[in-house]
């Protein structure tokens, strides 16, 4: 285990977080808010920690195990230090609450413990939403885009952080891949800001809601979320951009390379859009009588379906009051999630496809024992390692889901509240049902349950293995 390199890279990452804290500090200066001092103090502390770990070790090689540990440690430390401004300013006085809020931000979950979001200073809401934007594409990917690391080291970090069953470079150099990803990410973000400014939002609101949309996070500066604007135009713009940010960014690179045919031939994209279309149609029909017509029902159904499957978590309607059929569809969409390689959470459409095709393969093998059956995705045969990885992920996913529901049940809430609280945090969605529904929050949970749910958010965003390896004793044995 190359502890020196782990220390060095994590130190560099904390330096980047210190730089990011200057943005909300600047916002506080613009609006004359004293809370900005807490960002400056935290930035100074991060500068000191980074300086103490700045000595580069002679052995700079890292491998898969170091990659997983760096990713896990970086996300946890970013969350710990990112919570300090809330504590120092007194905006969120308890550590477990501040930690929960920032973990929810960086993991792009959007669940909150805040009862009065509009009572927060603008700089604090800006920081909440900025964590979505940085965490959406990935903390490590962001760092790789701005600091030099060897190509081999960078790839191990990307594989440990980028969501999905596989991780492919767009170009030979991983750092160049990171820069291309963030350039496309920034381009889409700027486009959304422009469209939102054409609606009823001011620049501040357009920027922070773009941060939340791009990271598929869901934080807002309004207690009622996007519903507060009561604008069909804003609903439409955010719906479209949530859908776009739920698509694999590698496909946008195909469009840049003018490979339009390759973009639309992608099987995961077609299934993703198909699931969205089917869910919108079914829910629209189911809730039509609640909204007095097809158009209004379609507006709210489309927004909530896209918000949930992309795991953004914005709300324009209290879907906890919808019929059971519609709520069941939304719960299933929480599990499915967006495309691999997007900023969305969930299991990912590609994993669901692989699981379905594996079941079909096994059934064919039983019916025709001598036949040769393989699992393919986009016309390519998947290796045993890739399919095995999907099986392991799925088993771990349901084990963690079950154990987490059991652990937080000590708070003695009803099953729907406990189950959907874990489901929404593990899949990085945001709102659940019942006491954690679209118009509720997570403040009622105990300190113990908030820590469990915070871990679920980290596990879900990093897709299980990095956090599990960090906590596993075998990882720290010298012979490993």
mmCIF file of N, CA and C in Angstrom, residues 6 28 53-54 56 105 128 157 165 203 239 257 261 285 301 318 323 325 331 352 397 412 438 451:
data_model
loop_
_atom_site.group_PDB
_atom_site.id
_atom_site.type_symbol
_atom_site.label_atom_id
_atom_site.label_comp_id
_atom_site.label_asym_id
_atom_site.label_seq_id
_atom_site.Cartn_x
_atom_site.Cartn_y
_atom_site.Cartn_z
ATOM 1 N N UNK A 6 -1.117 8.133 -1.304
ATOM 2 C CA UNK A 6 -2.502 8.382 -0.859
ATOM 3 C C UNK A 6 -2.573 9.730 -0.150
ATOM 4 N N UNK A 28 -21.024 35.775 -0.539
ATOM 5 C CA UNK A 28 -21.365 36.441 0.724
ATOM 6 C C UNK A 28 -20.937 37.909 0.703
ATOM 7 N N UNK A 53 0.809 17.992 3.812
ATOM 8 C CA UNK A 53 0.866 16.729 3.056
ATOM 9 C C UNK A 53 1.395 16.929 1.636
ATOM 10 N N UNK A 54 2.117 18.032 1.422
ATOM 11 C CA UNK A 54 2.522 18.405 0.057
ATOM 12 C C UNK A 54 3.784 17.713 -0.438
ATOM 13 N N UNK A 56 5.934 15.188 -2.045
ATOM 14 C CA UNK A 56 5.664 14.095 -2.979
ATOM 15 C C UNK A 56 6.584 12.913 -2.691
ATOM 16 N N UNK A 105 -25.088 16.848 -0.609
ATOM 17 C CA UNK A 105 -24.700 17.740 -1.702
ATOM 18 C C UNK A 105 -23.689 17.115 -2.634
ATOM 19 N N UNK A 128 -24.314 24.837 -0.936
ATOM 20 C CA UNK A 128 -25.067 23.592 -1.034
ATOM 21 C C UNK A 128 -25.196 23.149 -2.488
ATOM 22 N N UNK A 157 -7.991 6.113 -10.607
ATOM 23 C CA UNK A 157 -8.919 6.973 -9.879
ATOM 24 C C UNK A 157 -10.255 7.067 -10.609
ATOM 25 N N UNK A 165 -21.038 0.008 -14.914
ATOM 26 C CA UNK A 165 -20.323 -1.264 -14.894
ATOM 27 C C UNK A 165 -18.952 -1.224 -15.549
ATOM 28 N N UNK A 203 -30.326 35.823 -11.895
ATOM 29 C CA UNK A 203 -29.062 35.146 -12.183
ATOM 30 C C UNK A 203 -28.675 34.183 -11.063
ATOM 31 N N UNK A 239 -36.835 20.005 -16.890
ATOM 32 C CA UNK A 239 -37.122 18.617 -17.295
ATOM 33 C C UNK A 239 -36.195 18.174 -18.414
ATOM 34 N N UNK A 257 -17.823 14.350 -32.218
ATOM 35 C CA UNK A 257 -17.061 13.724 -33.300
ATOM 36 C C UNK A 257 -17.938 13.482 -34.538
ATOM 37 N N UNK A 261 -25.015 8.676 -35.751
ATOM 38 C CA UNK A 261 -25.548 7.318 -35.833
ATOM 39 C C UNK A 261 -25.152 6.503 -34.602
ATOM 40 N N UNK A 285 -51.865 9.066 -17.340
ATOM 41 C CA UNK A 285 -53.199 8.472 -17.367
ATOM 42 C C UNK A 285 -53.729 8.271 -15.951
ATOM 43 N N UNK A 301 -46.355 14.845 -14.447
ATOM 44 C CA UNK A 301 -45.842 13.476 -14.583
ATOM 45 C C UNK A 301 -44.468 13.472 -15.234
ATOM 46 N N UNK A 318 -46.591 17.179 -4.962
ATOM 47 C CA UNK A 318 -46.447 16.247 -3.832
ATOM 48 C C UNK A 318 -46.899 14.865 -4.293
ATOM 49 N N UNK A 323 -51.881 8.357 -6.673
ATOM 50 C CA UNK A 323 -52.337 6.969 -6.501
ATOM 51 C C UNK A 323 -51.166 6.006 -6.301
ATOM 52 N N UNK A 325 -50.406 3.284 -7.716
ATOM 53 C CA UNK A 325 -49.792 2.833 -8.975
ATOM 54 C C UNK A 325 -48.676 3.781 -9.407
ATOM 55 N N UNK A 331 -41.009 4.590 -7.368
ATOM 56 C CA UNK A 331 -40.074 3.818 -6.541
ATOM 57 C C UNK A 331 -39.206 2.905 -7.398
ATOM 58 N N UNK A 352 -29.298 -2.946 -15.272
ATOM 59 C CA UNK A 352 -30.600 -3.605 -15.354
ATOM 60 C C UNK A 352 -30.695 -4.409 -16.646
ATOM 61 N N UNK A 397 -25.816 -4.436 -3.154
ATOM 62 C CA UNK A 397 -26.827 -3.380 -3.133
ATOM 63 C C UNK A 397 -28.007 -3.780 -2.246
ATOM 64 N N UNK A 412 -38.037 3.887 15.167
ATOM 65 C CA UNK A 412 -39.447 3.517 15.338
ATOM 66 C C UNK A 412 -40.396 4.293 14.416
ATOM 67 N N UNK A 438 -41.925 14.346 -0.532
ATOM 68 C CA UNK A 438 -41.496 15.528 -1.292
ATOM 69 C C UNK A 438 -41.599 16.846 -0.529
ATOM 70 N N UNK A 451 -26.186 9.255 10.376
ATOM 71 C CA UNK A 451 -24.864 8.756 9.981
ATOM 72 C C UNK A 451 -25.016 7.557 9.039
#
